[in-house]
């Protein structure tokens, strides 16, 4: 297997076409994490993401000739496969509210429980996780096309041209989708951190929502900001208000 580890993706795929299981294992280990991260961000479910990525790789093993190296590199092509698998999985769900609910519950379950006498480090950790849930809540509310574009560009760190190719969009269309997504994120991050979304989340997940971080909200949209920057932009505005 040591020799196979030195092969690039296309060379491994040539071996896979000859039913080389070791080559397939190396390819899976090499790339699973990146595809899994995309699936988790899209589906808001670890188990569904695992299922999607496993299914995608299994289909590739069964038909490796589906990949044409003359048209794109393997990762670009396989991102497209995973995106399509995620879409199929989402179609099986009853409603978008179920999707939001599932991920908020998953995110909230990772929050540490604070106890009297513990140091401030735990409080800081809990605040960071609460802020992360605010961001994930906002992402979960996006339409699937917006979420896919956002995940590919800001979480998979692909170029906009590569993301557009994966999604079957023109570059201009992708830029428009990203702009609308970030505008919506700004709005929903503000709703969450100001407490406006707490009743909604509590209704979906009784006993599992977190307390709001702030009592005031005003998030300005920024077309060039990443999702995380939108969150930090909100926090900066609140700090400025306090200092006044």
XYZ file of C-alpha atoms in Angstrom:
244
model
C 0.000 0.000 0.000
C 3.004 2.271 0.493
C 3.502 2.592 -3.255
C -0.146 3.423 -3.790
C 0.028 6.235 -1.244
C 2.348 8.101 -3.577
C -0.096 8.000 -6.489
C -2.206 11.024 -7.410
C -5.986 10.797 -7.655
C -6.107 9.961 -11.349
C -3.541 7.190 -10.929
C -5.504 5.750 -8.031
C -8.668 5.859 -10.113
C -6.932 3.952 -12.910
C -6.159 1.264 -10.327
C -9.722 1.362 -9.011
C -11.001 0.678 -12.517
C -9.025 -2.577 -12.239
C -10.891 -3.326 -8.977
C -7.943 -2.475 -6.732
C -9.537 -2.243 -3.279
C -6.416 -0.786 -1.654
C -6.381 2.079 -4.148
C -10.043 2.732 -3.383
C -9.356 2.743 0.364
C -6.560 5.289 -0.066
C -8.777 7.560 -2.163
C -11.565 7.365 0.421
C -9.229 8.129 3.333
C -7.597 10.965 1.407
C -10.823 12.839 0.666
C -13.613 11.689 2.995
C -13.189 14.511 5.504
C -13.678 17.326 3.004
C -16.810 15.765 1.534
C -18.167 14.903 4.970
C -17.801 18.524 6.128
C -19.768 19.724 3.114
C -22.507 17.154 3.719
C -22.809 18.063 7.418
C -23.092 21.765 6.613
C -25.726 21.052 3.973
C -27.796 18.462 5.825
C -27.277 19.598 9.447
C -27.065 15.940 10.441
C -23.960 13.872 11.127
C -25.676 10.539 10.484
C -27.232 11.741 7.221
C -23.882 13.182 6.132
C -22.125 9.886 6.830
C -24.784 8.045 4.850
C -24.502 10.433 1.900
C -20.713 10.236 1.652
C -20.650 6.458 2.049
C -23.312 6.067 -0.628
C -21.461 8.398 -2.989
C -18.199 6.479 -2.619
C -19.978 3.139 -3.000
C -21.551 4.279 -6.262
C -18.145 5.435 -7.460
C -16.621 2.039 -6.631
C -19.390 0.349 -8.579
C -18.899 2.640 -11.578
C -15.516 4.445 -11.534
C -15.796 5.134 -15.259
C -18.445 7.751 -14.429
C -15.562 10.118 -13.686
C -13.979 11.685 -16.771
C -10.550 13.194 -15.968
C -10.667 15.125 -19.241
C -13.561 17.254 -17.958
C -12.542 18.069 -14.373
C -10.372 16.979 -11.484
C -11.730 14.242 -9.242
C -12.577 16.417 -6.239
C -14.591 18.865 -8.344
C -16.559 16.028 -9.901
C -17.109 14.243 -6.592
C -18.293 17.416 -4.864
C -21.015 17.473 -7.498
C -21.896 13.853 -6.695
C -22.124 14.655 -2.973
C -24.217 17.769 -3.627
C -26.693 15.686 -5.630
C -26.810 13.026 -2.912
C -27.517 15.743 -0.343
C -30.358 17.074 -2.469
C -31.884 13.598 -2.652
C -31.599 13.248 1.108
C -33.276 16.610 1.690
C -36.178 15.606 -0.552
C -36.856 12.732 1.826
C -37.409 15.086 4.724
C -40.908 16.219 5.602
C -40.223 19.968 5.837
C -37.497 22.591 6.110
C -38.532 23.175 9.732
C -37.515 19.600 10.507
C -34.121 20.362 9.009
C -33.612 23.452 11.155
C -34.858 21.660 14.252
C -32.552 18.695 13.773
C -29.447 20.795 13.484
C -30.240 23.188 16.322
C -30.739 20.149 18.541
C -27.441 18.696 17.344
C -25.593 21.987 17.923
C -27.143 22.653 21.323
C -26.212 19.175 22.514
C -22.540 20.126 22.185
C -22.828 23.007 24.652
C -20.977 22.376 27.925
C -22.978 22.462 31.141
C -21.773 25.168 33.534
C -21.487 24.533 37.251
C -20.836 26.821 40.194
C -17.173 27.271 41.013
C -15.806 26.494 37.555
C -13.365 28.967 36.038
C -14.221 31.566 33.429
C -12.717 29.410 30.686
C -15.861 27.307 30.545
C -18.028 30.410 30.339
C -15.990 31.681 27.401
C -16.234 28.285 25.737
C -19.993 28.227 26.212
C -20.344 31.733 24.782
C -18.332 30.760 21.706
C -20.529 27.704 21.193
C -23.678 29.790 21.617
C -22.393 32.150 18.942
C -21.635 29.192 16.697
C -25.209 27.972 17.117
C -26.431 31.423 16.090
C -24.462 31.086 12.871
C -25.608 27.519 12.252
C -29.212 28.493 12.970
C -28.970 31.161 10.287
C -27.341 28.775 7.808
C -30.016 26.154 8.461
C -32.705 28.655 7.469
C -31.169 29.308 4.053
C -32.619 27.806 0.904
C -30.737 24.750 -0.333
C -29.164 26.593 -3.285
C -27.889 29.369 -1.025
C -26.583 26.885 1.519
C -24.763 24.863 -1.130
C -23.066 27.938 -2.574
C -22.087 29.225 0.855
C -20.694 25.876 1.963
C -18.610 25.348 -1.160
C -17.036 28.817 -1.124
C -16.617 29.553 2.588
C -16.376 26.110 4.187
C -14.898 23.929 1.446
C -12.730 26.932 0.436
C -13.269 26.412 -3.276
C -12.899 29.195 -5.796
C -16.118 30.769 -7.019
C -15.451 29.438 -10.510
C -15.082 25.871 -9.194
C -18.176 26.215 -7.003
C -20.139 27.512 -9.987
C -19.011 24.509 -12.027
C -20.093 22.085 -9.293
C -23.515 23.722 -8.967
C -24.037 24.120 -12.694
C -24.257 27.915 -12.467
C -22.638 30.788 -14.283
C -20.153 32.779 -12.220
C -22.515 35.762 -12.208
C -25.405 33.598 -11.001
C -23.264 32.176 -8.198
C -22.260 35.663 -7.063
C -25.935 36.620 -6.928
C -26.793 33.532 -4.858
C -23.952 34.282 -2.424
C -25.041 37.901 -2.056
C -28.614 36.890 -1.201
C -27.385 34.198 1.184
C -25.173 36.577 3.147
C -27.916 39.180 3.307
C -30.268 36.588 4.792
C -27.568 35.393 7.197
C -27.118 38.920 8.524
C -30.829 39.143 9.238
C -31.145 35.749 10.930
C -27.969 36.052 13.005
C -29.390 39.287 14.373
C -32.732 37.624 15.110
C -31.054 34.838 17.034
C -28.611 36.913 19.065
C -31.275 39.494 19.917
C -33.557 36.786 21.259
C -36.200 37.190 18.537
C -35.707 33.599 17.368
C -35.699 31.951 20.787
C -39.431 31.194 20.900
C -39.199 29.600 17.474
C -36.262 27.420 18.502
C -37.832 26.549 21.853
C -40.974 25.378 20.068
C -38.881 23.122 17.860
C -36.582 21.839 20.622
C -38.113 22.228 24.109
C -35.429 22.366 26.767
C -32.525 22.292 24.330
C -32.211 25.852 23.138
C -29.596 28.206 24.557
C -30.085 31.613 26.144
C -29.687 34.640 23.934
C -26.300 36.364 24.034
C -27.523 39.919 23.544
C -30.685 41.986 24.022
C -30.235 44.330 21.056
C -29.762 43.656 17.373
C -28.647 45.469 14.258
C -26.653 43.554 11.670
C -25.540 45.367 8.552
C -25.104 43.220 5.454
C -21.721 43.131 3.800
C -21.447 41.587 0.362
C -17.795 40.622 0.840
C -18.106 39.184 4.361
C -17.900 35.510 5.206
C -20.603 33.982 7.443
C -18.279 34.143 10.452
C -17.439 37.783 9.723
C -21.148 38.581 9.681
C -21.422 37.122 13.171
C -18.408 39.064 14.429
C -19.734 42.196 12.758
C -22.856 41.913 14.880
C -20.785 41.507 18.044
C -18.658 44.559 17.209
C -21.767 46.697 16.787
C -23.086 45.580 20.169
C -19.743 46.352 21.855
C -19.768 49.851 20.340
C -23.273 50.469 21.716
C -22.176 49.445 25.200
C -19.154 51.762 25.115
C -21.359 54.698 24.203
